[in-house]
Amino acid sequence: MAMIWNAIVAIYGKHIRHKSERMLSASDYCVHFEYSSTLDKINRMKKVILILTIIVIALSCSRDDIVDSKLEDNPIVTFNIPADFPSLNNAFKSNKPTKYGVELGGKLFHEKRFSGNNTISCASCHNPALAFSDGKMQAVGIDDRVGFRNTPPLQNLAFMKFYNWDGNILELEKQPLVPIITHEEMNSSILEVIGKINGDFDYKVLFKKAFGDENITPERIYKSIGQYEYTLISADSKYDKVKRGEGEQFTIEEERGYQLFKLKCESCHASELFTDQSFRNVGFR
């Protein structure tokens, strides 16, 4: 209100005089001023205050409307998480998947311009048809370069505490850079990737829908890919339904296999994630 009062003084100060005819500051008027203007001028000042107050209120409401509209246009994706699953990790809670964040992340996940020669995308190794793996003993990247390890699946990453086979990544949003810069995988850089897609109209539209403007930044790329991968939840297989008692039953052979798994494997491949999220040296690098 002080700013409003100062504006009024600036407009009408010439009509207001102190007894000594000296112009006063806004704070001086609060105590000492005398009006030499007529009642009409006072009414005009009241109208100005009213108009400015209405403008301030209107601007405030407009900001709220913009925020609410943005949330409504890009809603957070809801998940149906089984009760027997572990808690969502902390990184997920700070990067909750949204409608357009997931759509953008899915597009980036299949983007071959991520690689130095535009031939390899995330989906090239993490094939959705193969449970987001590639069925190979060792991953094969750009120019048929063979990696050191096989391609890990991507389901249920929202519940994991560590990423990569050696657990050297603690937040999913920091993982996409690893294959981008790795010589045996994509052999590129995030700045090179941005340079390739920065002029793409479709990406500009999606980045604006997901983040509010068209700016393409490394952080936004990582976040949107993370949001897409967070949605890859596997909880509806026959195994899951048997465990939850939803009418499915193992065959005789499946039951034998399950009992053998519990006897020989479950000590490490525990919980509904089939991992206890710890690390062991099993003789392979």
XYZ file of N, CA and C in Angstrom:
855
model
N 0.826 -1.208 0.000
C 0.000 0.000 0.000
C 0.863 1.261 0.000
N 2.104 1.143 0.534
C 2.988 2.308 0.535
C 3.293 2.752 -0.881
N 3.480 1.769 -1.785
C 3.756 2.098 -3.180
C 2.569 2.802 -3.813
N 1.362 2.341 -3.485
C 0.152 2.972 -4.022
C 0.045 4.407 -3.532
N 0.310 4.598 -2.209
C 0.209 5.941 -1.639
C 1.219 6.881 -2.280
N 2.449 6.404 -2.493
C 3.468 7.243 -3.125
C 3.066 7.633 -4.538
N 2.419 6.693 -5.241
C 1.961 7.003 -6.594
C 0.904 8.101 -6.570
N 0.011 8.029 -5.585
C -1.043 9.044 -5.464
C -0.434 10.404 -5.156
N 0.545 10.392 -4.260
C 1.201 11.654 -3.903
C 1.873 12.268 -5.116
N 2.497 11.396 -5.934
C 3.182 11.901 -7.119
C 2.209 12.562 -8.080
N 0.975 12.012 -8.143
C -0.024 12.548 -9.069
C -0.676 13.816 -8.527
N -1.017 13.774 -7.249
C -1.817 14.863 -6.682
C -1.037 15.773 -5.735
N 0.274 15.555 -5.623
C 1.051 16.337 -4.665
C 1.001 17.828 -4.920
N 0.857 18.203 -6.193
C 0.843 19.636 -6.508
C -0.378 20.337 -5.927
N -1.389 19.544 -5.537
C -2.594 20.146 -4.973
C -2.561 20.185 -3.450
N -1.464 19.645 -2.878
C -1.401 19.531 -1.425
C -0.200 20.316 -0.922
N -0.391 21.141 0.034
C 0.695 21.980 0.535
C 0.691 21.966 2.058
N 1.888 22.011 2.613
C 2.038 22.206 4.042
C 1.877 23.684 4.335
N 1.708 24.021 5.586
C 1.547 25.427 5.933
C 2.714 26.260 5.435
N 3.896 25.665 5.409
C 5.073 26.404 4.963
C 5.236 26.346 3.461
N 4.259 25.786 2.746
C 4.267 25.632 1.299
C 5.351 24.658 0.827
N 5.939 23.862 1.751
C 6.965 22.888 1.371
C 6.298 21.576 0.993
N 6.770 20.944 -0.139
C 6.260 19.632 -0.514
C 6.763 18.600 0.480
N 5.884 17.684 0.895
C 6.237 16.672 1.883
C 6.324 15.299 1.247
N 7.025 14.391 1.934
C 7.085 12.993 1.487
C 5.796 12.292 1.866
N 5.640 11.050 1.372
C 4.422 10.290 1.670
C 4.273 10.071 3.164
N 5.381 9.811 3.866
C 5.301 9.575 5.308
C 4.926 10.848 6.058
N 5.397 12.019 5.559
C 5.035 13.288 6.196
C 3.537 13.518 6.129
N 2.942 13.151 5.000
C 1.513 13.391 4.846
C 0.706 12.615 5.863
N 1.237 11.426 6.257
C 0.487 10.589 7.184
C 0.228 11.309 8.500
N 1.081 12.296 8.851
C 0.948 12.962 10.145
C 0.584 14.436 9.998
N 1.237 15.113 9.069
C 1.183 16.572 9.057
C 0.354 17.220 7.956
N -0.047 16.439 6.946
C -0.544 17.136 5.761
C -1.885 17.835 6.002
N -2.091 18.838 5.214
C -3.364 19.536 5.166
C -3.806 19.607 3.718
N -5.055 19.426 3.528
C -5.561 19.508 2.165
C -5.930 20.948 1.829
N -5.399 21.400 0.711
C -5.829 22.690 0.186
C -6.777 22.489 -0.981
N -6.930 21.189 -1.329
C -7.806 20.877 -2.454
C -9.249 20.834 -1.988
N -10.079 20.753 -2.914
C -11.511 20.709 -2.641
C -11.950 19.291 -2.353
N -13.199 19.161 -1.910
C -13.770 17.845 -1.638
C -13.777 16.995 -2.894
N -13.909 17.622 -4.031
C -13.913 16.893 -5.291
C -12.584 16.189 -5.522
N -11.485 16.866 -5.190
C -10.161 16.265 -5.369
C -9.959 15.097 -4.411
N -10.492 15.224 -3.207
C -10.392 14.126 -2.237
C -11.127 12.899 -2.764
N -12.290 13.133 -3.332
C -13.056 12.023 -3.894
C -12.312 11.367 -5.052
N -11.639 12.207 -5.833
C -10.853 11.662 -6.942
C -9.736 10.768 -6.422
N -9.120 11.186 -5.325
C -8.058 10.375 -4.729
C -8.604 9.039 -4.235
N -9.776 9.062 -3.653
C -10.399 7.828 -3.180
C -10.656 6.873 -4.347
N -11.079 7.457 -5.455
C -11.333 6.628 -6.630
C -10.050 5.981 -7.137
N -8.950 6.753 -7.089
C -7.662 6.213 -7.528
C -7.249 5.039 -6.646
N -7.410 5.219 -5.317
C -7.074 4.144 -4.382
C -7.901 2.903 -4.681
N -9.182 3.109 -4.917
C -10.074 1.992 -5.205
C -9.660 1.270 -6.480
N -9.345 2.053 -7.517
C -8.954 1.454 -8.799
C -7.658 0.664 -8.661
N -6.670 1.263 -7.975
C -5.390 0.579 -7.801
C -5.545 -0.685 -6.966
N -6.397 -0.629 -5.955
C -6.646 -1.817 -5.130
C -7.257 -2.933 -5.959
N -8.217 -2.572 -6.810
C -8.858 -3.567 -7.679
C -7.836 -4.192 -8.625
N -6.924 -3.345 -9.152
C -5.898 -3.850 -10.065
C -4.992 -4.854 -9.359
N -4.564 -4.507 -8.126
C -3.696 -5.409 -7.357
C -4.378 -6.742 -7.114
N -5.647 -6.697 -6.713
C -6.402 -7.928 -6.456
C -6.552 -8.738 -7.733
N -6.829 -8.053 -8.836
C -7.013 -8.748 -10.115
C -5.737 -9.442 -10.557
N -4.599 -8.748 -10.395
C -3.322 -9.358 -10.766
C -3.023 -10.567 -9.910
N -3.331 -10.466 -8.625
C -3.106 -11.593 -7.720
C -3.946 -12.791 -8.125
N -5.194 -12.558 -8.444
C -6.078 -13.641 -8.871
C -5.589 -14.249 -10.173
N -5.076 -13.410 -11.069
C -4.611 -13.909 -12.357
C -3.453 -14.875 -12.181
N -2.527 -14.555 -11.255
C -1.399 -15.455 -11.021
C -1.879 -16.805 -10.521
N -2.815 -16.783 -9.585
C -3.345 -18.042 -9.066
C -4.014 -18.844 -10.165
N -4.760 -18.138 -11.027
C -5.443 -18.824 -12.114
C -4.447 -19.485 -13.052
N -3.316 -18.793 -13.312
C -2.298 -19.350 -14.198
C -1.711 -20.619 -13.605
N -1.385 -20.586 -12.315
C -0.817 -21.757 -11.655
C -1.795 -22.918 -11.687
N -3.058 -22.633 -11.320
C -4.059 -23.690 -11.310
C -4.262 -24.258 -12.703
N -4.285 -23.380 -13.711
C -4.481 -23.822 -15.085
C -3.344 -24.722 -15.530
N -2.115 -24.363 -15.133
C -0.957 -25.164 -15.514
C -1.049 -26.554 -14.905
N -1.464 -26.627 -13.635
C -1.595 -27.916 -12.976
C -2.679 -28.754 -13.635
N -3.764 -28.105 -14.031
C -4.854 -28.833 -14.663
C -4.460 -29.311 -16.055
N -3.671 -28.524 -16.779
C -3.279 -28.886 -18.135
C -2.212 -29.976 -18.153
N -1.423 -30.080 -17.101
C -0.351 -31.072 -17.037
C -0.432 -31.814 -15.699
N -1.469 -32.621 -15.531
C -1.711 -33.257 -14.230
C -0.666 -34.307 -13.881
N -0.494 -34.525 -12.596
C 0.394 -35.575 -12.114
C -0.226 -36.935 -12.419
N 0.588 -37.854 -12.895
C 0.118 -39.195 -13.241
C -0.117 -39.991 -11.964
N -1.240 -40.657 -11.891
C -1.553 -41.474 -10.721
C -1.102 -42.913 -10.948
N -0.705 -43.571 -9.867
C -0.200 -44.935 -9.943
C -1.045 -45.858 -9.077
N -1.258 -47.046 -9.583
C -1.914 -48.085 -8.801
C -0.831 -49.039 -8.308
N -0.285 -48.733 -7.142
C 0.848 -49.489 -6.615
C 0.347 -50.563 -5.659
N 0.697 -51.822 -5.891
C 0.257 -52.901 -5.004
C 0.721 -52.689 -3.569
N -0.069 -53.152 -2.640
C 0.233 -52.940 -1.221
C 1.510 -53.646 -0.787
N 1.895 -54.725 -1.477
C 3.078 -55.480 -1.061
C 4.371 -54.935 -1.664
N 4.286 -53.845 -2.421
C 5.482 -53.230 -2.985
C 6.139 -52.318 -1.947
N 7.456 -52.107 -2.059
C 8.126 -51.176 -1.132
C 7.729 -49.731 -1.407
N 8.194 -48.839 -0.565
C 7.861 -47.420 -0.709
C 8.568 -46.814 -1.919
N 7.955 -45.788 -2.480
C 8.591 -45.044 -3.563
C 9.835 -44.339 -3.040
N 10.850 -44.220 -3.875
C 12.083 -43.589 -3.407
C 11.948 -42.067 -3.355
N 12.901 -41.424 -2.707
C 12.823 -39.978 -2.482
C 12.948 -39.181 -3.769
N 13.749 -39.668 -4.719
C 13.914 -38.946 -5.981
C 12.590 -38.868 -6.730
N 11.820 -39.937 -6.684
C 10.505 -39.943 -7.328
C 9.626 -38.845 -6.741
N 9.678 -38.682 -5.441
C 8.811 -37.714 -4.772
C 9.123 -36.274 -5.180
N 10.352 -36.022 -5.617
C 10.720 -34.669 -6.043
C 10.617 -34.497 -7.558
N 10.249 -35.554 -8.260
C 10.097 -35.484 -9.722
C 8.917 -36.359 -10.139
N 7.761 -36.048 -9.593
C 6.582 -36.868 -9.861
C 6.187 -36.782 -11.338
N 5.924 -37.912 -11.947
C 5.566 -37.918 -13.370
C 4.288 -37.122 -13.648
N 4.330 -36.335 -14.700
C 3.163 -35.595 -15.160
C 2.784 -36.091 -16.554
N 1.614 -35.714 -16.987
C 1.105 -36.176 -18.285
C 2.098 -35.887 -19.409
N 2.518 -34.635 -19.519
C 3.393 -34.269 -20.630
C 4.864 -34.534 -20.320
N 5.220 -34.587 -19.048
C 6.576 -34.974 -18.700
C 6.856 -36.405 -19.141
N 5.881 -37.284 -18.925
C 6.015 -38.685 -19.336
C 6.022 -38.802 -20.863
N 5.142 -38.049 -21.519
C 5.102 -38.095 -22.987
C 6.425 -37.616 -23.581
N 6.951 -36.536 -23.030
C 8.239 -36.025 -23.492
C 9.349 -37.031 -23.214
N 9.345 -37.608 -22.016
C 10.366 -38.586 -21.669
C 10.338 -39.804 -22.574
N 9.138 -40.245 -22.942
C 9.023 -41.382 -23.851
C 9.580 -41.067 -25.230
N 9.345 -39.858 -25.688
C 9.879 -39.446 -26.997
C 11.406 -39.374 -26.953
N 11.934 -38.803 -25.881
C 13.386 -38.723 -25.731
C 14.007 -40.114 -25.584
N 13.299 -41.016 -24.929
C 13.780 -42.382 -24.716
C 14.007 -43.094 -26.051
N 13.214 -42.742 -27.046
C 13.328 -43.374 -28.370
C 14.089 -42.493 -29.367
N 14.756 -41.457 -28.884
C 15.434 -40.497 -29.750
C 16.845 -40.974 -30.108
N 17.065 -41.301 -31.387
C 18.370 -41.803 -31.831
C 19.412 -40.697 -31.955
N 18.966 -39.448 -31.965
C 19.936 -38.349 -32.024
C 20.706 -38.185 -30.718
N 20.384 -38.989 -29.732
C 21.172 -38.994 -28.498
C 22.581 -39.536 -28.751
N 22.735 -40.362 -29.768
C 24.043 -40.963 -30.049
C 24.826 -40.107 -31.037
N 26.134 -40.306 -31.028
C 26.999 -39.482 -31.862
C 26.693 -39.576 -33.340
N 26.274 -40.766 -33.809
C 25.980 -40.927 -35.240
C 24.490 -41.116 -35.520
N 23.656 -40.788 -34.551
C 22.192 -40.808 -34.717
C 21.630 -42.205 -35.013
N 22.228 -43.228 -34.415
C 21.757 -44.597 -34.678
C 21.269 -45.322 -33.427
N 21.585 -44.793 -32.253
C 21.284 -45.503 -31.006
C 20.426 -44.623 -30.098
N 19.328 -45.183 -29.631
C 18.501 -44.520 -28.619
C 18.520 -45.360 -27.349
N 17.903 -44.862 -26.308
C 17.772 -45.665 -25.087
C 17.037 -46.969 -25.396
N 16.002 -46.862 -26.240
C 15.179 -48.022 -26.569
C 15.914 -49.037 -27.433
N 17.047 -48.659 -28.018
C 17.804 -49.610 -28.830
C 18.317 -50.761 -27.976
N 18.709 -50.458 -26.758
C 19.164 -51.497 -25.831
C 18.052 -51.904 -24.864
N 17.289 -50.926 -24.408
C 16.178 -51.197 -23.487
C 14.898 -51.350 -24.313
N 14.804 -52.498 -24.969
C 13.706 -52.765 -25.897
C 12.431 -53.097 -25.121
N 11.366 -52.316 -25.296
C 10.117 -52.613 -24.573
C 9.594 -54.024 -24.822
N 9.861 -54.570 -26.007
C 9.379 -55.916 -26.335
C 10.158 -57.006 -25.606
N 11.301 -56.643 -25.029
C 12.136 -57.612 -24.312
C 12.292 -57.197 -22.850
N 11.200 -56.736 -22.267
C 11.210 -56.286 -20.868
C 12.245 -55.188 -20.652
N 12.371 -54.324 -21.646
C 13.300 -53.192 -21.608
C 14.747 -53.637 -21.446
N 15.060 -54.795 -22.019
C 16.432 -55.264 -22.135
C 16.684 -55.550 -23.611
N 17.767 -56.267 -23.943
C 18.030 -56.559 -25.357
C 18.296 -58.037 -25.619
N 18.283 -58.854 -24.574
C 18.481 -60.286 -24.753
C 19.896 -60.686 -25.104
N 20.851 -59.789 -24.952
C 22.243 -60.079 -25.308
C 23.095 -60.231 -24.048
N 24.169 -60.983 -24.172
C 25.058 -61.175 -23.029
C 25.730 -59.869 -22.631
N 26.094 -59.063 -23.620
C 26.695 -57.760 -23.374
C 26.051 -56.740 -24.307
N 25.846 -55.559 -23.778
C 25.188 -54.511 -24.557
C 26.030 -54.129 -25.769
N 25.359 -53.809 -26.862
C 26.030 -53.373 -28.087
C 25.561 -51.955 -28.403
N 26.514 -51.038 -28.492
C 26.170 -49.643 -28.698
C 26.555 -49.121 -30.064
N 26.953 -47.861 -30.108
C 27.275 -47.173 -31.347
C 28.400 -47.895 -32.096
N 28.270 -47.965 -33.413
C 29.271 -48.615 -34.271
C 29.558 -50.048 -33.836
N 28.536 -50.712 -33.293
C 28.648 -52.112 -32.855
C 29.703 -52.323 -31.764
N 29.946 -51.302 -30.988
C 30.890 -51.441 -29.878
C 30.238 -52.244 -28.754
N 30.967 -53.211 -28.235
C 30.439 -54.105 -27.206
C 30.769 -53.545 -25.828
N 29.744 -53.442 -24.995
C 29.934 -52.917 -23.653
C 30.502 -53.946 -22.699
N 30.726 -53.529 -21.465
C 31.325 -54.408 -20.463
C 30.286 -55.271 -19.752
N 29.028 -54.834 -19.757
C 27.979 -55.551 -19.032
C 26.749 -55.697 -19.914
N 25.827 -56.528 -19.456
C 24.591 -56.654 -20.224
C 23.617 -55.541 -19.837
N 22.588 -55.399 -20.636
C 21.632 -54.306 -20.448
C 20.640 -54.656 -19.342
N 20.554 -53.858 -18.302
C 19.603 -54.156 -17.223
C 18.179 -53.782 -17.624
N 17.186 -54.483 -17.097
C 15.794 -54.091 -17.343
C 15.472 -52.801 -16.594
N 14.337 -52.218 -16.913
C 14.007 -50.906 -16.349
C 12.728 -50.885 -15.519
N 12.104 -52.015 -15.307
C 10.848 -51.971 -14.570
C 11.079 -51.697 -13.081
N 10.111 -51.006 -12.502
C 10.060 -50.753 -11.053
C 11.229 -49.911 -10.534
N 11.728 -49.006 -11.367
C 12.831 -48.143 -10.939
C 12.399 -47.134 -9.882
N 11.111 -46.876 -9.796
C 10.617 -45.907 -8.810
C 10.809 -46.389 -7.378
N 11.115 -47.671 -7.216
C 11.261 -48.239 -5.876
C 12.717 -48.559 -5.537
N 13.620 -48.288 -6.471
C 15.016 -48.654 -6.282
C 15.798 -47.562 -5.556
N 16.836 -47.987 -4.841
C 17.707 -47.057 -4.122
C 18.986 -46.763 -4.897
N 19.350 -47.661 -5.813
C 20.593 -47.522 -6.572
C 20.316 -47.827 -8.043
N 21.183 -47.278 -8.913
C 21.041 -47.521 -10.344
C 22.393 -47.876 -10.947
N 22.338 -48.551 -12.100
C 23.479 -49.192 -12.752
C 23.840 -50.456 -11.970
N 24.514 -51.371 -12.639
C 24.813 -52.655 -12.009
C 25.670 -52.501 -10.758
N 26.506 -51.479 -10.725
C 27.367 -51.304 -9.551
C 26.797 -50.298 -8.554
N 25.603 -49.785 -8.821
C 24.950 -48.885 -7.875
C 25.617 -47.536 -7.724
N 26.350 -47.092 -8.748
C 27.084 -45.829 -8.611
C 26.225 -44.596 -8.862
N 24.956 -44.791 -9.193
C 24.020 -43.680 -9.365
C 22.922 -43.812 -8.317
N 22.678 -42.735 -7.577
C 21.708 -42.787 -6.483
C 20.367 -42.158 -6.837
N 20.310 -41.414 -7.931
C 19.058 -40.799 -8.374
C 18.867 -41.094 -9.854
N 17.677 -41.527 -10.210
C 17.412 -41.922 -11.589
C 17.659 -40.776 -12.564
N 17.401 -39.543 -12.120
C 17.560 -38.388 -13.000
C 19.024 -38.134 -13.384
N 19.950 -38.724 -12.665
C 21.369 -38.552 -12.989
C 21.905 -39.680 -13.865
N 21.093 -40.688 -14.112
C 21.559 -41.849 -14.869
C 21.631 -41.630 -16.379
N 20.699 -40.902 -17.016
C 20.722 -40.808 -18.483
C 22.022 -40.270 -19.074
N 22.742 -39.453 -18.318
C 23.986 -38.904 -18.851
C 25.033 -39.994 -19.065
N 24.983 -41.050 -18.261
C 26.014 -42.100 -18.330
C 26.078 -42.737 -19.717
N 24.979 -43.275 -20.258
C 25.072 -43.866 -21.601
C 25.347 -42.837 -22.696
N 24.904 -41.604 -22.491
C 25.128 -40.582 -23.519
C 26.618 -40.349 -23.743
N 27.398 -40.307 -22.677
C 28.822 -39.969 -22.802
C 29.731 -41.194 -22.868
N 29.183 -42.391 -22.632
C 30.020 -43.594 -22.625
C 30.425 -43.994 -24.042
N 31.706 -44.263 -24.225
C 32.274 -44.562 -25.543
C 31.616 -45.773 -26.189
N 31.307 -46.799 -25.389
C 30.732 -48.027 -25.929
C 29.222 -47.948 -26.116
N 28.601 -46.870 -25.673
C 27.143 -46.786 -25.770
C 26.705 -45.744 -26.805
N 26.631 -44.479 -26.432
C 26.175 -43.461 -27.383
C 27.293 -42.539 -27.865
N 28.342 -42.421 -27.065
C 29.527 -41.650 -27.455
C 29.167 -40.238 -27.934
N 28.456 -39.517 -27.089
C 28.036 -38.161 -27.439
C 28.208 -37.275 -26.215
N 27.517 -36.160 -26.191
C 27.495 -35.272 -25.025
C 26.105 -34.664 -24.938
N 25.734 -34.219 -23.762
C 24.391 -33.665 -23.597
C 24.235 -32.366 -24.380
N 25.312 -31.592 -24.508
C 25.230 -30.352 -25.288
C 25.062 -30.655 -26.775
N 25.707 -31.722 -27.232
C 25.534 -32.130 -28.629
C 24.095 -32.579 -28.874
N 23.536 -33.303 -27.919
C 22.145 -33.749 -28.040
C 21.203 -32.551 -28.130
N 21.390 -31.589 -27.230
C 20.531 -30.400 -27.231
C 20.664 -29.644 -28.546
N 21.881 -29.558 -29.062
C 22.087 -28.878 -30.337
C 21.330 -29.534 -31.477
N 21.169 -30.849 -31.413
C 20.470 -31.572 -32.476
C 18.956 -31.391 -32.412
N 18.408 -31.333 -31.200
C 16.942 -31.311 -31.076
C 16.395 -29.918 -30.774
N 17.279 -28.953 -30.585
C 16.837 -27.627 -30.145
C 15.908 -26.946 -31.139
N 16.071 -27.241 -32.422
C 15.222 -26.612 -33.427
C 14.015 -27.444 -33.821
N 13.818 -28.553 -33.143
C 12.712 -29.459 -33.464
C 11.404 -28.904 -32.897
N 10.452 -28.612 -33.770
C 9.196 -27.993 -33.346
C 8.438 -28.871 -32.355
N 8.394 -30.171 -32.615
C 7.652 -31.076 -31.729
C 8.221 -31.055 -30.316
N 9.537 -30.990 -30.214
C 10.147 -30.929 -28.885
C 9.832 -29.603 -28.197
N 9.843 -28.526 -28.941
C 9.521 -27.226 -28.345
C 8.115 -27.239 -27.750
N 7.189 -27.846 -28.478
C 5.809 -27.935 -27.995
C 5.745 -28.762 -26.711
N 6.410 -29.903 -26.706
C 6.343 -30.790 -25.544
C 7.064 -30.204 -24.329
N 8.205 -29.572 -24.544
C 8.912 -28.958 -23.418
C 8.064 -27.846 -22.800
N 7.362 -27.099 -23.642
C 6.499 -26.043 -23.114
C 5.343 -26.638 -22.326
N 4.754 -27.714 -22.827
C 3.652 -28.358 -22.118
C 4.119 -28.966 -20.796
N 5.323 -29.513 -20.802
C 5.819 -30.211 -19.610
C 6.398 -29.269 -18.566
N 7.063 -28.182 -19.028
C 7.799 -27.338 -18.091
C 7.410 -25.860 -18.131
N 6.485 -25.487 -19.001
C 6.005 -24.107 -19.002
C 6.612 -23.209 -20.056
N 7.752 -23.596 -20.629
C 8.337 -22.831 -21.728
C 9.124 -23.779 -22.624
N 9.664 -23.252 -23.722
C 10.291 -24.094 -24.744
C 11.758 -24.399 -24.479
N 12.324 -23.876 -23.421
C 13.753 -24.060 -23.163
C 14.100 -25.541 -22.970
N 15.094 -25.994 -23.717
C 15.571 -27.371 -23.601
C 16.880 -27.349 -22.821
N 16.873 -27.926 -21.646
C 18.052 -27.930 -20.782
C 18.405 -29.363 -20.400
N 19.656 -29.606 -19.997
C 20.023 -30.955 -19.553
C 19.129 -31.460 -18.428
N 18.882 -30.606 -17.433
C 18.073 -31.027 -16.290
C 16.676 -31.459 -16.720
N 16.073 -30.727 -17.640
C 14.728 -31.073 -18.093
C 14.727 -32.385 -18.884
N 15.774 -32.616 -19.643
C 15.891 -33.883 -20.368
C 15.965 -35.039 -19.379
N 16.830 -34.900 -18.379
C 16.990 -35.970 -17.388
C 15.695 -36.201 -16.612
N 15.038 -35.115 -16.231
C 13.807 -35.246 -15.444
C 12.699 -35.930 -16.238
N 12.545 -35.556 -17.492
C 11.457 -36.134 -18.282
C 11.715 -37.610 -18.581
N 12.964 -37.971 -18.861
C 13.274 -39.395 -19.051
C 13.015 -40.158 -17.756
N 13.402 -39.556 -16.637
C 13.132 -40.177 -15.346
C 11.645 -40.373 -15.110
N 10.849 -39.370 -15.446
C 9.399 -39.488 -15.266
C 8.835 -40.633 -16.099
N 9.306 -40.747 -17.330
C 8.847 -41.846 -18.184
C 9.225 -43.190 -17.571
N 10.454 -43.315 -17.125
C 10.915 -44.594 -16.575
C 10.233 -44.927 -15.253
N 9.849 -43.920 -14.492
C 9.123 -44.178 -13.247
C 7.783 -44.871 -13.500
N 7.218 -44.661 -14.674
C 5.905 -45.260 -14.962
C 6.003 -46.727 -15.363
N 7.213 -47.239 -15.544
C 7.392 -48.624 -15.997
C 7.308 -49.567 -14.800
N 6.112 -49.758 -14.322
C 5.875 -50.605 -13.150
C 5.356 -51.968 -13.601
N 6.038 -53.009 -13.163
C 5.622 -54.378 -13.475
C 5.009 -54.996 -12.227
N 3.696 -55.142 -12.239
C 3.015 -55.685 -11.060
C 1.759 -56.453 -11.442
N 1.690 -56.892 -12.708
C 0.460 -57.523 -13.167
C 0.730 -58.838 -13.903
N 1.863 -59.456 -13.616
C 2.185 -60.741 -14.240
C 1.415 -61.867 -13.546
N 1.522 -63.049 -14.106
C 0.882 -64.203 -13.474
C 1.440 -64.410 -12.073
N 2.742 -64.252 -11.932
C 3.380 -64.393 -10.617
C 2.757 -63.423 -9.613
N 2.604 -62.163 -10.019
C 2.025 -61.161 -9.122
C 0.606 -61.538 -8.715
N -0.164 -62.010 -9.675
C -1.555 -62.354 -9.389
C -1.656 -63.576 -8.476
N -0.745 -64.539 -8.669
C -0.730 -65.705 -7.773
C -0.383 -65.264 -6.360
N 0.618 -64.419 -6.243
C 1.052 -63.949 -4.925
C -0.049 -63.166 -4.219
N -0.845 -62.437 -4.992
C -1.909 -61.628 -4.393
C -3.222 -62.399 -4.265
N -3.238 -63.642 -4.720
C -4.448 -64.447 -4.614
C -5.585 -63.937 -5.470
N -5.267 -63.581 -6.716
C -6.271 -63.000 -7.603
C -6.791 -64.011 -8.624
N -6.883 -65.272 -8.222
C -7.512 -66.272 -9.080
C -6.566 -67.067 -9.953
N -5.318 -66.633 -10.077
C -4.340 -67.367 -10.877
C -3.666 -68.447 -10.029
N -3.208 -69.512 -10.694
C -2.477 -70.583 -10.017
C -1.290 -71.014 -10.866
N -0.194 -71.380 -10.189
C 0.956 -71.921 -10.902
C 0.623 -73.313 -11.435
N 1.217 -73.644 -12.569
C 1.167 -75.030 -13.020
C 2.074 -75.858 -12.107
N 2.047 -77.168 -12.262
C 2.888 -78.032 -11.427
C 4.360 -77.682 -11.616
N 4.776 -77.482 -12.860
C 6.175 -77.145 -13.129
C 6.522 -75.764 -12.580
N 5.604 -74.815 -12.728
C 5.850 -73.469 -12.205
C 5.973 -73.492 -10.688
N 5.161 -74.292 -10.046
C 5.221 -74.392 -8.588
C 6.550 -74.996 -8.139
N 7.009 -76.012 -8.855
C 8.316 -76.598 -8.535
C 9.424 -75.562 -8.712
N 9.338 -74.834 -9.795
C 10.337 -73.797 -10.035
C 10.310 -72.721 -8.962
N 9.121 -72.360 -8.530
C 8.993 -71.336 -7.492
C 9.584 -71.816 -6.171
N 9.329 -73.068 -5.826
C 9.881 -73.621 -4.591
C 11.402 -73.696 -4.662
N 11.930 -74.059 -5.827
C 13.380 -74.099 -6.008
C 13.970 -72.692 -5.921
N 13.264 -71.725 -6.487
C 13.700 -70.331 -6.421
C 13.781 -69.868 -4.968
N 12.775 -70.190 -4.188
C 12.778 -69.778 -2.782
C 13.920 -70.434 -2.017
N 14.265 -71.647 -2.404
C 15.314 -72.379 -1.703
C 16.709 -71.890 -2.076
N 16.921 -71.599 -3.350
C 18.268 -71.321 -3.844
C 18.539 -69.849 -4.187
N 17.504 -69.074 -4.433
C 17.710 -67.734 -5.019
C 17.187 -66.584 -4.162
N 16.163 -66.850 -3.387
C 15.428 -65.771 -2.735
C 16.235 -65.024 -1.681
N 17.311 -65.621 -1.198
C 18.111 -64.932 -0.186
C 18.716 -63.642 -0.736
N 18.966 -63.608 -2.035
C 19.462 -62.380 -2.679
C 18.362 -61.688 -3.476
N 17.619 -62.476 -4.239
C 16.558 -61.919 -5.085
C 15.258 -61.868 -4.280
N 15.275 -61.005 -3.286
C 14.168 -60.957 -2.336
C 13.154 -59.884 -2.709
N 12.026 -59.935 -2.060
C 10.929 -58.964 -2.173
C 10.283 -59.025 -3.550
N 9.288 -58.193 -3.747
C 8.582 -58.165 -5.030
C 9.437 -57.567 -6.143
N 10.554 -56.964 -5.791
C 11.470 -56.414 -6.791
C 12.503 -57.444 -7.233
N 12.523 -58.608 -6.593
C 13.503 -59.667 -6.864
C 14.935 -59.187 -6.637
N 15.115 -58.328 -5.677
C 16.442 -57.887 -5.262
C 16.359 -57.357 -3.843
N 17.429 -57.569 -3.086
C 17.489 -56.962 -1.753
C 18.260 -55.647 -1.800
N 18.598 -55.205 -3.016
C 19.283 -53.935 -3.266
C 20.620 -53.838 -2.523
N 21.312 -54.961 -2.487
C 22.678 -54.968 -1.970
C 23.597 -55.478 -3.077
N 24.903 -55.474 -2.833
C 25.864 -55.814 -3.880
C 26.794 -56.923 -3.403
N 27.098 -57.845 -4.328
C 27.960 -58.983 -4.008
C 28.932 -59.234 -5.148
N 30.093 -59.712 -4.801
C 31.090 -60.097 -5.798
C 30.849 -61.557 -6.165
N 30.346 -61.777 -7.376
C 30.047 -63.143 -7.816
C 31.044 -63.617 -8.872
N 32.153 -62.916 -9.008
C 33.200 -63.357 -9.914
C 33.138 -62.768 -11.303
N 32.149 -61.922 -11.556
C 32.044 -61.277 -12.866
C 32.199 -59.775 -12.689
N 32.757 -59.134 -13.685
C 32.898 -57.688 -13.589
C 31.669 -56.993 -14.154
